[in-house]
Every structure is written in structure tokens, then in C-alpha cells.
Amino acid sequence: MAKFGKMEEGGFDKSYYLYQRNLHSPQKILSSYRRQKGRIMSMIAAFYGGKSILITGATGFLGKVLMEKLFRTSPDLKVIYVLVRPKQGQTLQQRVFQILDSKLFEKVKEVCPNVHEKIRAISADLNQNDFAISKEDMQELLSHTNIVFHCAATVRFDDHLRHAVQLNVTATQQLLLMASQMPKLEAFIHISTAFSNCNLKHIDEVVYPCPVEPKKIIDSMEWLDDAIIDEITPKLIGDRPNTYTYTKALGEVVVQQEGGNLNIAIIRPSIVGATWQEPFPGWVDNLNGPSGLIIAAGKGFLRSIRATPMAVADLIPADTVVNLTLAVGWYTAVHRPKSTLVYHCTSGNLNPCNWGKMGLQVLATFEKIPFERAFRRPNADFTTNNITTHYWNAVSHRAPAIIYDFYLRLTGRKPRMTKLMNRLLRTLSMVEYFINRSWEWSTYNTEMLMSALSPEDQRVFNFDVRQLNWLEYIENYVLGVKKYLLKEDMAGIPEAKQHLKRLRNIHYLFNTALFLIAWRLLIARSQVARNVWFFIVSFCYKFLSYFRASSTLNA
Ligand SMILES: CCCCCCCCCCCCCCCCCCCCCCCCCC(=O)SCCNC(=O)CCNC(=O)[C@H](O)C(C)(C)COP(=O)(O)OP(=O)(O)OC[C@H]1O[C@@H](n2cnc3c(N)ncnc32)[C@H](O)[C@@H]1OP(=O)(O)O
Ligand SMILES: NC(=O)C1=CN([C@@H]2O[C@H](COP(=O)(O)OP(=O)(O)OC[C@H]3O[C@@H](n4cnc5c(N)ncnc54)[C@H](OP(=O)(O)O)[C@@H]3O)[C@@H](O)[C@H]2O)C=CC1
């Protein structure tokens, strides 16, 4: 056997890890890697082997994909600590095991059969002092953690400022304090958002100062009452659209100001979408970002959306974000950059796609892979101004909902469509800001990191979004929404297509009936309409007579 055996993706060569741990500088590791030229091994995967990793937000969309990749590529990591709050009557263990037993983790079970033993759920609520972590658990975390990935956040756009500050700012501050007491800590990776400075058009990979210091905001949240906070919120968030982007920006400032001597990096993903390749294409499990709207369009609720077709749709697949995050964790721990580096994880400047192209591809995919039991045929369109938006909202959203609720009432059922439609319209109003503008994010640090990776790491931890084929990605995204979010069976596609045909026929019938009724009313009331009607009828009669006469002559 060779001294350092071949390491496959998902596999791990322990001897190489031990060897690497004994080396002291990144240069030595790199040169050792080069000496191993010809052997396939991932330095990043090896780096995480034997490590104790703390993840916040592990039960969230990104957190799950992050855990999956870690277990799959570094199955001999020591432990992943996850800070979890009990929810919906489930214990922590149940919550975590439910994730591990999901389809997302199928591949992990093959390479890491003892995955259940390598995860340690710690009861924690990031809204509480010291996160309400028990003394014993805290001691364990402080003395063992090597890497921290801070993913937890409130991502609701309309969260009350007090709550958003608590989770996105104060909790980050507390976590940094904890991190500063971790003697074995090698890197602290903070997940922010590319939209934290969406008030700017061009955004560099730097932390921008906020007009009011985060400390002052945190303090004021302690004594101001809700009514006053509501009043000052618009002034504080300024030209940002919501409390989410504002508090994520404050969170970054806290990281920079209070990071002390820690090795810290900030990652700013844009709009995180379904997975591109890993562990399989199209995985998604929540309604955030475009996913909820894809459902609304596919089920026929969403008929028009105010968007600028040429604006860049800066989507980034969840696995791309995770690959960059793990590469950044490795780089920050091994290379220890002198300052806090910010990495943009965006697609717009490397491989842009616009909302128009994306929307058309979503609609084209519905033709091939329709969703089941649609309310109406998927036929959404973009509007570009206020008047048409209001018009289509009234005609295509509210009116059908009212008619359907009337039908539900008539048949003795509970009306629900108007409520659902109101929620959809509210969601649309929240995302409008992001789909009618384009931003430029510089990606120097991200590109620098890409070039610092070995070819094998570039393959295993691929975050080069230039390789992404948008049409294929969007098709897989829609398919993933159907399979993993709506939990619809592919065997139901023929029936779904039949259902759409029925809806089309109903649509034609309805429109014809509506036209005839309107016309009949018009004729009854207007002489001009009557004249037009007689003209059309006599024209048709003459045409038919001529046609009959010429066919008799030919015979
Ligand atoms: C040319 C022709 C072509 C034609 C084309 C045609 C096009 C056709 C194709 C169309 C697709 C292509 C275009 C896509 C555009 C995408 C734009 C995305 C931009 C995102 C930018 C993100 C930038 C920043 C990124 C980040 O950095 S962070 C991540 C982003 N953060 C979020 O995305 C949270 C948003 N959400 C909330 O902020 C709250 O949800 C809130 C909305 C306030 C409601 O709030 P509320 O009314 O209280 O309702 P909830 O309690 O939340 O929910 C109540 C109920 O609604 C459900 N529901 C929650 N959500 C959503 C949702 N979205 N969509 C739908 N339903 C949802 C929930 O399941 C619950 O159902 P139930 O359980 O009751 O049955
Ligand atoms: N999704 C996106 O489009 C983007 C996301 N981001 C950033 O990525 C990170 C992860 O986002 P994403 O995974 O999508 O978000 P999710 O909403 O899916 O996950 C949020 C996570 O935070 C946890 N959390 C929330 N409140 C608390 C609390 N009080 N105590 C403990 N845990 C808590 C949630 O736990 P629980 O399961 O118990 O609710 C969940 O695990 C965030 O920092 C977000 O800002 C950045 C850009 C885009």
C-alpha cells in the first residue's frame, strides 16, 4: 500500500490527515500536497478530519446542506455540535435524527454509517442569554470546538426590529464572545447576505460601516418599547428595504469590531436556490427565495409579478455556497489572513442570468413537468409598472380568488383562496425590491480562493459558478420543488397534464360564455353594437351563400 492511499470524494485517508496535522505551516502542507502530485486527495476534506465543528442554524436550509457535505467528504471528522431549539413537540434528538434520516443524507450513510454518533445536538435558543446552554454543554463546546460556522438567522424580511436585532446582531456578538473563549478555535465563519448593503449599487468585499453603531442599537432595543421601535425602524433602516438586510449589515460590523484575534471570515451569498449537483440536483426544502413563488406560479395562483425582465437574477445554488464556505473555513484556519476577509458568493458578474430568461424557463418546465391539482393553468407574466400591476392583481389574482371562495361557500366549504391570495400579494410586495434592480458584487477574494485550491479541491469543493448551465439548473430546480417540497410523485404527471387540459377547456368555455353575455347586453343597449352585429351576420350570410354557389358550380 502506498504511504498515502488514494482518497476519493467522500473517502478519507487517515494517514494523510495525521501527516498533515504534524506539519506546521500552510506552505509545508501545500508543498507536501505538491509532492503527492498524481495522487488524488482533497486538502480541504483532510483538514476537517478529526475536527470538532460547531454549526448554528444546522436545521435550516443551508445548515443541512453544509452538514451533509461535511459528513460526506470528511467522514472521520470528530463531531459536529449543532445548536438546536426544541420545536413542534419534538426533542432535539428527534429533530436532528429526522434530518439525518432524510433523503438528503442517503449518500452520507454509505460513507459514514455512524453519522448518528458524530452529531451532538445541544439545546440552545439564540434569543436567550448565553443561548440558554447548560453549563456542562457550554464547557464541552468551549474546550473542544475547532471551527464555528454561524448560519442561524431570522431571514424574514418583515421581522420586528427587536427580534431581528436579537438574532442577527446580539446573538452574533454572543457567539463571538463564546468563540473568544475557545482555546482550540481555528476559524469562525459568519454567513451574511450579499444584500446586506443592497442600498449600494456596486458592492465590494469589505464591511461597510453603519450610520448608527450596532452597540447603540443593541442597547436601545433593551429599553425602547415596541411602539417606539416601530416608529424609528424606517429611519434606522434608511434606504434598505427591510429589517433583515439592515440587521445582517449590523451583524457584519459586529463581527469585524468584536472579532478580536480570531480568524474570521464573512461569506455573502446572494439568493440561495436549490442544489446544483450535490448530493443530487434540485434539493430544496423551504419556501424562501424563489421556491415559494415557483410553487405559486406552477399551481396557477401567481399570474403576474412586477419584475424587470432584464434585471440580473442573482441566484446561487445551495451546494455552491456550502463548497465556498468549507473552502473558506480551511483557508482561514490554515492561511490565517491578517484581516477579516469577505467573500461574495454570487453569480451575476461571472455567469449572469436575468429574470426574463429564468421566468420563461420556469414556465417551459411546467409544460413538461406540471404540478398536481393546479388551481389554474400556469401562465404567469411580468408587469413593469404600477398601473398594470394593480390591474392584473385585481383581475388575475383577487377576482378568481373571490369567485372560487364564493363557489366554496355555495358548496358548504370554508373559503380560503382570498386569504391565500392576500399572503401571496404580500410576499410579492416584499420581493419586488430584489427583482427590479441589479447589483454588481466584486468577487476578488472568491476568485483568489479558487485559484489557491488544488485541482482536486476545485473539483470536490466546486464553487465556480461559470460552469453552471442555467436552463438545466432551473429545470432541476422546478423538478426539485415538485419532488422534495410538494412531495409529488412523478407517476402523477399524466394525470396532472389531463387536469391542465380540463382547466384549459374550462378557461375557453368561461371566456366564450363571458363574451356572449357581454355582447348580448351590449346589443340590447346600443344601436351602434346592433349595426355592427347586423353587418357581421349579413357578411357571414353572403360569404356562405357565395361558398355554396361556387361549390354547386364546381360539382
Ligand atoms: C418574460 C416572461 C416570463 C414570464 C415569467 C413568469 C414568472 C413565473 C415564474 C416565477 C418564479 C420566478 C420568479 C421568482 C422571483 C423570486 C424572487 C425572490 C427574491 C428573493 C430575494 C431575497 C434576497 C435576500 C436573500 C437573503 O439573504 S435571505 C433569504 C430570503 N428570505 C426569504 O425569502 C424570506 C421571505 N419571507 C418572508 O419574509 C415572510 O414569509 C413574508 C413574505 C413576509 C410572509 O410573511 P407572513 O404573511 O407572516 O407569512 P408566513 O408566516 O411567513 O407564511 C405564511 C404562509 O406563506 C408561506 N410562505 C412563506 N414564504 C413564502 C414565499 N416566499 N412564497 C410563497 N409562500 C410563502 C408559508 O409556508 C406559510 O404557509 P402556511 O404554512 O400558512 O400554509
Ligand atoms: N436562503 C437564502 O436565500 C439566503 C440565506 N442567507 C443566510 O444564510 C444563513 C442560513 O439561511 P437559511 O438556511 O436559508 O435560513 P433558514 O431560515 O432555513 O434557517 C435558519 C436557521 O436558524 C435557526 N434559528 C433561528 N432562530 C433561532 C433561535 N432563536 N435559536 C436557535 N436557532 C435559531 C433556525 O432554527 P429552527 O429550525 O429551529 O427554526 C434554522 O436552523 C442565514 O444567515 C441567512 O441570512 C444569505 C443569503 C441568502
mmCIF file of N, CA and C in Angstrom, residues 28-112:
data_model
loop_
_atom_site.group_PDB
_atom_site.id
_atom_site.type_symbol
_atom_site.label_atom_id
_atom_site.label_comp_id
_atom_site.label_asym_id
_atom_site.label_seq_id
_atom_site.Cartn_x
_atom_site.Cartn_y
_atom_site.Cartn_z
ATOM 1 N N LYS A 28 4.047 24.364 4.041
ATOM 2 C CA LYS A 28 4.504 22.970 4.095
ATOM 3 C C LYS A 28 3.409 22.026 3.612
ATOM 4 N N ILE A 29 2.174 22.361 4.030
ATOM 5 C CA ILE A 29 1.062 21.494 3.621
ATOM 6 C C ILE A 29 0.932 21.525 2.099
ATOM 7 N N LEU A 30 1.037 22.753 1.564
ATOM 8 C CA LEU A 30 0.889 22.900 0.124
ATOM 9 C C LEU A 30 1.997 22.151 -0.611
ATOM 10 N N SER A 31 3.248 22.338 -0.111
ATOM 11 C CA SER A 31 4.341 21.667 -0.824
ATOM 12 C C SER A 31 4.228 20.150 -0.670
ATOM 13 N N SER A 32 3.724 19.714 0.502
ATOM 14 C CA SER A 32 3.530 18.272 0.667
ATOM 15 C C SER A 32 2.484 17.790 -0.321
ATOM 16 N N TYR A 33 1.484 18.644 -0.506
ATOM 17 C CA TYR A 33 0.445 18.267 -1.469
ATOM 18 C C TYR A 33 1.075 18.131 -2.845
ATOM 19 N N ARG A 34 1.930 19.115 -3.159
ATOM 20 C CA ARG A 34 2.534 19.076 -4.490
ATOM 21 C C ARG A 34 3.407 17.843 -4.655
ATOM 22 N N ARG A 35 4.104 17.484 -3.533
ATOM 23 C CA ARG A 35 4.940 16.268 -3.599
ATOM 24 C C ARG A 35 4.082 15.042 -3.877
ATOM 25 N N GLN A 36 2.831 15.133 -3.448
ATOM 26 C CA GLN A 36 1.941 13.986 -3.634
ATOM 27 C C GLN A 36 1.289 14.006 -5.022
ATOM 28 N N LYS A 37 1.821 14.887 -5.892
ATOM 29 C CA LYS A 37 1.213 15.069 -7.208
ATOM 30 C C LYS A 37 0.906 13.717 -7.859
ATOM 31 N N GLY A 38 -0.180 13.656 -8.501
ATOM 32 C CA GLY A 38 -0.514 12.373 -9.130
ATOM 33 C C GLY A 38 -1.447 11.577 -8.248
ATOM 34 N N ARG A 39 -1.368 11.809 -6.909
ATOM 35 C CA ARG A 39 -2.312 11.143 -6.017
ATOM 36 C C ARG A 39 -3.530 12.052 -5.870
ATOM 37 N N ILE A 40 -4.702 11.459 -5.832
ATOM 38 C CA ILE A 40 -5.895 12.291 -5.748
ATOM 39 C C ILE A 40 -6.286 12.458 -4.293
ATOM 40 N N MET A 41 -6.149 13.653 -3.772
ATOM 41 C CA MET A 41 -6.582 13.866 -2.394
ATOM 42 C C MET A 41 -7.018 15.315 -2.206
ATOM 43 N N SER A 42 -8.018 15.487 -1.402
ATOM 44 C CA SER A 42 -8.529 16.825 -1.166
ATOM 45 C C SER A 42 -7.964 17.343 0.145
ATOM 46 N N MET A 43 -7.266 18.466 0.067
ATOM 47 C CA MET A 43 -6.698 19.034 1.295
ATOM 48 C C MET A 43 -7.788 19.566 2.211
ATOM 49 N N ILE A 44 -8.847 20.064 1.605
ATOM 50 C CA ILE A 44 -9.921 20.623 2.436
ATOM 51 C C ILE A 44 -10.617 19.506 3.203
ATOM 52 N N ALA A 45 -10.919 18.415 2.503
ATOM 53 C CA ALA A 45 -11.575 17.285 3.174
ATOM 54 C C ALA A 45 -10.677 16.767 4.298
ATOM 55 N N ALA A 46 -9.391 16.696 4.006
ATOM 56 C CA ALA A 46 -8.455 16.200 5.021
ATOM 57 C C ALA A 46 -8.410 17.144 6.221
ATOM 58 N N PHE A 47 -8.494 18.424 5.942
ATOM 59 C CA PHE A 47 -8.424 19.418 7.016
ATOM 60 C C PHE A 47 -9.531 19.213 8.052
ATOM 61 N N TYR A 48 -10.730 18.904 7.585
ATOM 62 C CA TYR A 48 -11.858 18.769 8.520
ATOM 63 C C TYR A 48 -11.839 17.433 9.275
ATOM 64 N N GLY A 49 -11.031 16.497 8.818
ATOM 65 C CA GLY A 49 -10.931 15.219 9.519
ATOM 66 C C GLY A 49 -10.444 15.447 10.950
ATOM 67 N N GLY A 50 -11.053 14.764 11.904
ATOM 68 C CA GLY A 50 -10.626 14.869 13.306
ATOM 69 C C GLY A 50 -11.053 16.153 13.997
ATOM 70 N N LYS A 51 -11.768 17.014 13.290
ATOM 71 C CA LYS A 51 -12.127 18.311 13.882
ATOM 72 C C LYS A 51 -13.483 18.251 14.609
ATOM 73 N N SER A 52 -13.629 19.136 15.604
ATOM 74 C CA SER A 52 -14.918 19.341 16.269
ATOM 75 C C SER A 52 -15.488 20.644 15.726
ATOM 76 N N ILE A 53 -16.655 20.531 15.133
ATOM 77 C CA ILE A 53 -17.203 21.674 14.391
ATOM 78 C C ILE A 53 -18.530 22.107 15.013
ATOM 79 N N LEU A 54 -18.668 23.388 15.212
ATOM 80 C CA LEU A 54 -19.920 23.910 15.777
ATOM 81 C C LEU A 54 -20.700 24.618 14.665
ATOM 82 N N ILE A 55 -21.970 24.210 14.507
ATOM 83 C CA ILE A 55 -22.804 24.857 13.484
ATOM 84 C C ILE A 55 -24.056 25.429 14.144
ATOM 85 N N THR A 56 -24.322 26.701 13.895
ATOM 86 C CA THR A 56 -25.620 27.258 14.307
ATOM 87 C C THR A 56 -26.496 27.266 13.056
ATOM 88 N N GLY A 57 -27.791 27.128 13.243
ATOM 89 C CA GLY A 57 -28.689 27.119 12.078
ATOM 90 C C GLY A 57 -28.578 25.835 11.273
ATOM 91 N N ALA A 58 -28.159 24.750 11.927
ATOM 92 C CA ALA A 58 -27.964 23.479 11.211
ATOM 93 C C ALA A 58 -29.275 22.865 10.755
ATOM 94 N N THR A 59 -30.383 23.277 11.376
ATOM 95 C CA THR A 59 -31.690 22.732 10.973
ATOM 96 C C THR A 59 -32.295 23.549 9.831
ATOM 97 N N GLY A 60 -31.599 24.584 9.402
ATOM 98 C CA GLY A 60 -32.096 25.429 8.309
ATOM 99 C C GLY A 60 -31.674 24.864 6.961
ATOM 100 N N PHE A 61 -32.107 25.535 5.916
ATOM 101 C CA PHE A 61 -31.855 25.084 4.538
ATOM 102 C C PHE A 61 -30.349 24.927 4.264
ATOM 103 N N LEU A 62 -29.600 25.991 4.516
ATOM 104 C CA LEU A 62 -28.167 25.961 4.221
ATOM 105 C C LEU A 62 -27.422 25.048 5.195
ATOM 106 N N GLY A 63 -27.840 25.091 6.466
ATOM 107 C CA GLY A 63 -27.175 24.300 7.501
ATOM 108 C C GLY A 63 -27.207 22.808 7.192
ATOM 109 N N LYS A 64 -28.327 22.337 6.670
ATOM 110 C CA LYS A 64 -28.448 20.905 6.361
ATOM 111 C C LYS A 64 -27.480 20.520 5.238
ATOM 112 N N VAL A 65 -27.429 21.358 4.205
ATOM 113 C CA VAL A 65 -26.546 21.041 3.076
ATOM 114 C C VAL A 65 -25.081 21.095 3.542
ATOM 115 N N LEU A 66 -24.798 22.002 4.452
ATOM 116 C CA LEU A 66 -23.437 22.117 4.996
ATOM 117 C C LEU A 66 -23.044 20.853 5.772
ATOM 118 N N MET A 67 -23.946 20.400 6.649
ATOM 119 C CA MET A 67 -23.652 19.183 7.430
ATOM 120 C C MET A 67 -23.462 17.992 6.505
ATOM 121 N N GLU A 68 -24.343 17.890 5.525
ATOM 122 C CA GLU A 68 -24.293 16.741 4.612
ATOM 123 C C GLU A 68 -22.934 16.665 3.936
ATOM 124 N N LYS A 69 -22.490 17.805 3.422
ATOM 125 C CA LYS A 69 -21.222 17.813 2.681
ATOM 126 C C LYS A 69 -20.047 17.496 3.607
ATOM 127 N N LEU A 70 -20.113 18.041 4.814
ATOM 128 C CA LEU A 70 -19.029 17.782 5.773
ATOM 129 C C LEU A 70 -18.914 16.285 6.071
ATOM 130 N N PHE A 71 -20.047 15.662 6.367
ATOM 131 C CA PHE A 71 -20.029 14.231 6.690
ATOM 132 C C PHE A 71 -19.600 13.402 5.482
ATOM 133 N N ARG A 72 -20.014 13.823 4.310
ATOM 134 C CA ARG A 72 -19.740 13.009 3.117
ATOM 135 C C ARG A 72 -18.278 13.101 2.711
ATOM 136 N N THR A 73 -17.695 14.298 2.825
ATOM 137 C CA THR A 73 -16.319 14.426 2.352
ATOM 138 C C THR A 73 -15.285 14.227 3.471
ATOM 139 N N SER A 74 -15.691 14.426 4.715
ATOM 140 C CA SER A 74 -14.751 14.209 5.831
ATOM 141 C C SER A 74 -15.414 13.300 6.870
ATOM 142 N N PRO A 75 -15.678 12.049 6.497
ATOM 143 C CA PRO A 75 -16.454 11.202 7.422
ATOM 144 C C PRO A 75 -15.737 10.930 8.736
ATOM 145 N N ASP A 76 -14.435 11.185 8.788
ATOM 146 C CA ASP A 76 -13.810 10.972 10.098
ATOM 147 C C ASP A 76 -13.572 12.271 10.865
ATOM 148 N N LEU A 77 -14.419 13.255 10.598
ATOM 149 C CA LEU A 77 -14.397 14.414 11.486
ATOM 150 C C LEU A 77 -14.795 13.905 12.874
ATOM 151 N N LYS A 78 -14.417 14.650 13.901
ATOM 152 C CA LYS A 78 -14.659 14.114 15.243
ATOM 153 C C LYS A 78 -16.136 14.232 15.636
ATOM 154 N N VAL A 79 -16.627 15.457 15.603
ATOM 155 C CA VAL A 79 -18.029 15.659 15.986
ATOM 156 C C VAL A 79 -18.550 16.967 15.381
ATOM 157 N N ILE A 80 -19.835 16.962 15.085
ATOM 158 C CA ILE A 80 -20.469 18.240 14.731
ATOM 159 C C ILE A 80 -21.433 18.584 15.862
ATOM 160 N N TYR A 81 -21.177 19.707 16.507
ATOM 161 C CA TYR A 81 -22.110 20.208 17.521
ATOM 162 C C TYR A 81 -23.130 21.069 16.801
ATOM 163 N N VAL A 82 -24.399 20.814 17.038
ATOM 164 C CA VAL A 82 -25.420 21.673 16.438
ATOM 165 C C VAL A 82 -26.256 22.316 17.545
ATOM 166 N N LEU A 83 -26.405 23.620 17.451
ATOM 167 C CA LEU A 83 -27.226 24.321 18.448
ATOM 168 C C LEU A 83 -28.668 24.305 17.957
ATOM 169 N N VAL A 84 -29.506 23.587 18.686
ATOM 170 C CA VAL A 84 -30.889 23.407 18.213
ATOM 171 C C VAL A 84 -31.877 23.781 19.309
ATOM 172 N N ARG A 85 -33.007 24.321 18.885
ATOM 173 C CA ARG A 85 -34.069 24.578 19.868
ATOM 174 C C ARG A 85 -35.172 23.529 19.656
ATOM 175 N N PRO A 86 -35.771 23.070 20.761
ATOM 176 C CA PRO A 86 -36.860 22.100 20.598
ATOM 177 C C PRO A 86 -38.019 22.778 19.867
ATOM 178 N N LYS A 87 -38.717 22.022 19.034
ATOM 179 C CA LYS A 87 -39.787 22.629 18.239
ATOM 180 C C LYS A 87 -40.888 21.631 17.972
ATOM 181 N N GLN A 88 -42.100 22.125 17.839
ATOM 182 C CA GLN A 88 -43.257 21.321 17.449
ATOM 183 C C GLN A 88 -43.331 19.981 18.185
ATOM 184 N N GLY A 89 -43.114 20.031 19.495
ATOM 185 C CA GLY A 89 -43.242 18.835 20.310
ATOM 186 C C GLY A 89 -42.159 17.796 20.079
ATOM 187 N N GLN A 90 -41.135 18.143 19.310
ATOM 188 C CA GLN A 90 -40.055 17.176 19.066
ATOM 189 C C GLN A 90 -38.885 17.453 19.996
ATOM 190 N N THR A 91 -38.215 16.393 20.447
ATOM 191 C CA THR A 91 -36.994 16.617 21.223
ATOM 192 C C THR A 91 -35.889 16.999 20.240
ATOM 193 N N LEU A 92 -34.771 17.475 20.805
ATOM 194 C CA LEU A 92 -33.645 17.860 19.946
ATOM 195 C C LEU A 92 -33.197 16.699 19.095
ATOM 196 N N GLN A 93 -33.043 15.552 19.800
ATOM 197 C CA GLN A 93 -32.542 14.350 19.136
ATOM 198 C C GLN A 93 -33.463 13.970 17.975
ATOM 199 N N GLN A 94 -34.765 14.042 18.230
ATOM 200 C CA GLN A 94 -35.730 13.692 17.173
ATOM 201 C C GLN A 94 -35.583 14.638 15.980
ATOM 202 N N ARG A 95 -35.412 15.913 16.269
ATOM 203 C CA ARG A 95 -35.275 16.898 15.191
ATOM 204 C C ARG A 95 -34.052 16.587 14.336
ATOM 205 N N VAL A 96 -32.950 16.306 15.031
ATOM 206 C CA VAL A 96 -31.701 16.074 14.300
ATOM 207 C C VAL A 96 -31.750 14.739 13.555
ATOM 208 N N PHE A 97 -32.273 13.700 14.209
ATOM 209 C CA PHE A 97 -32.326 12.391 13.553
ATOM 210 C C PHE A 97 -33.266 12.412 12.342
ATOM 211 N N GLN A 98 -34.307 13.226 12.447
ATOM 212 C CA GLN A 98 -35.217 13.348 11.300
ATOM 213 C C GLN A 98 -34.455 13.906 10.081
ATOM 214 N N ILE A 99 -33.555 14.834 10.348
ATOM 215 C CA ILE A 99 -32.753 15.390 9.249
ATOM 216 C C ILE A 99 -31.809 14.315 8.708
ATOM 217 N N LEU A 100 -31.130 13.605 9.630
ATOM 218 C CA LEU A 100 -30.165 12.590 9.200
ATOM 219 C C LEU A 100 -30.840 11.445 8.446
ATOM 220 N N ASP A 101 -32.104 11.197 8.767
ATOM 221 C CA ASP A 101 -32.811 10.091 8.115
ATOM 222 C C ASP A 101 -33.511 10.524 6.823
ATOM 223 N N SER A 102 -33.312 11.781 6.442
ATOM 224 C CA SER A 102 -33.995 12.261 5.227
ATOM 225 C C SER A 102 -33.200 11.868 3.984
ATOM 226 N N LYS A 103 -33.837 12.034 2.833
ATOM 227 C CA LYS A 103 -33.211 11.663 1.554
ATOM 228 C C LYS A 103 -31.889 12.398 1.335
ATOM 229 N N LEU A 104 -31.838 13.637 1.841
ATOM 230 C CA LEU A 104 -30.622 14.431 1.651
ATOM 231 C C LEU A 104 -29.382 13.687 2.155
ATOM 232 N N PHE A 105 -29.543 12.882 3.209
ATOM 233 C CA PHE A 105 -28.392 12.239 3.844
ATOM 234 C C PHE A 105 -28.176 10.790 3.386
ATOM 235 N N GLU A 106 -28.859 10.378 2.313
ATOM 236 C CA GLU A 106 -28.723 8.980 1.864
ATOM 237 C C GLU A 106 -27.283 8.618 1.537
ATOM 238 N N LYS A 107 -26.601 9.511 0.817
ATOM 239 C CA LYS A 107 -25.214 9.209 0.427
ATOM 240 C C LYS A 107 -24.294 9.207 1.636
ATOM 241 N N VAL A 108 -24.601 10.074 2.613
ATOM 242 C CA VAL A 108 -23.769 10.152 3.818
ATOM 243 C C VAL A 108 -23.743 8.809 4.532
ATOM 244 N N LYS A 109 -24.896 8.160 4.586
ATOM 245 C CA LYS A 109 -24.987 6.888 5.314
ATOM 246 C C LYS A 109 -24.053 5.845 4.719
ATOM 247 N N GLU A 110 -23.779 5.955 3.397
ATOM 248 C CA GLU A 110 -22.879 4.981 2.762
ATOM 249 C C GLU A 110 -21.435 5.201 3.201
ATOM 250 N N VAL A 111 -21.013 6.477 3.280
ATOM 251 C CA VAL A 111 -19.600 6.737 3.619
ATOM 252 C C VAL A 111 -19.379 6.910 5.121
ATOM 253 N N CYS A 112 -20.430 7.207 5.843
ATOM 254 C CA CYS A 112 -20.282 7.451 7.278
ATOM 255 C C CYS A 112 -21.443 6.783 8.026
#
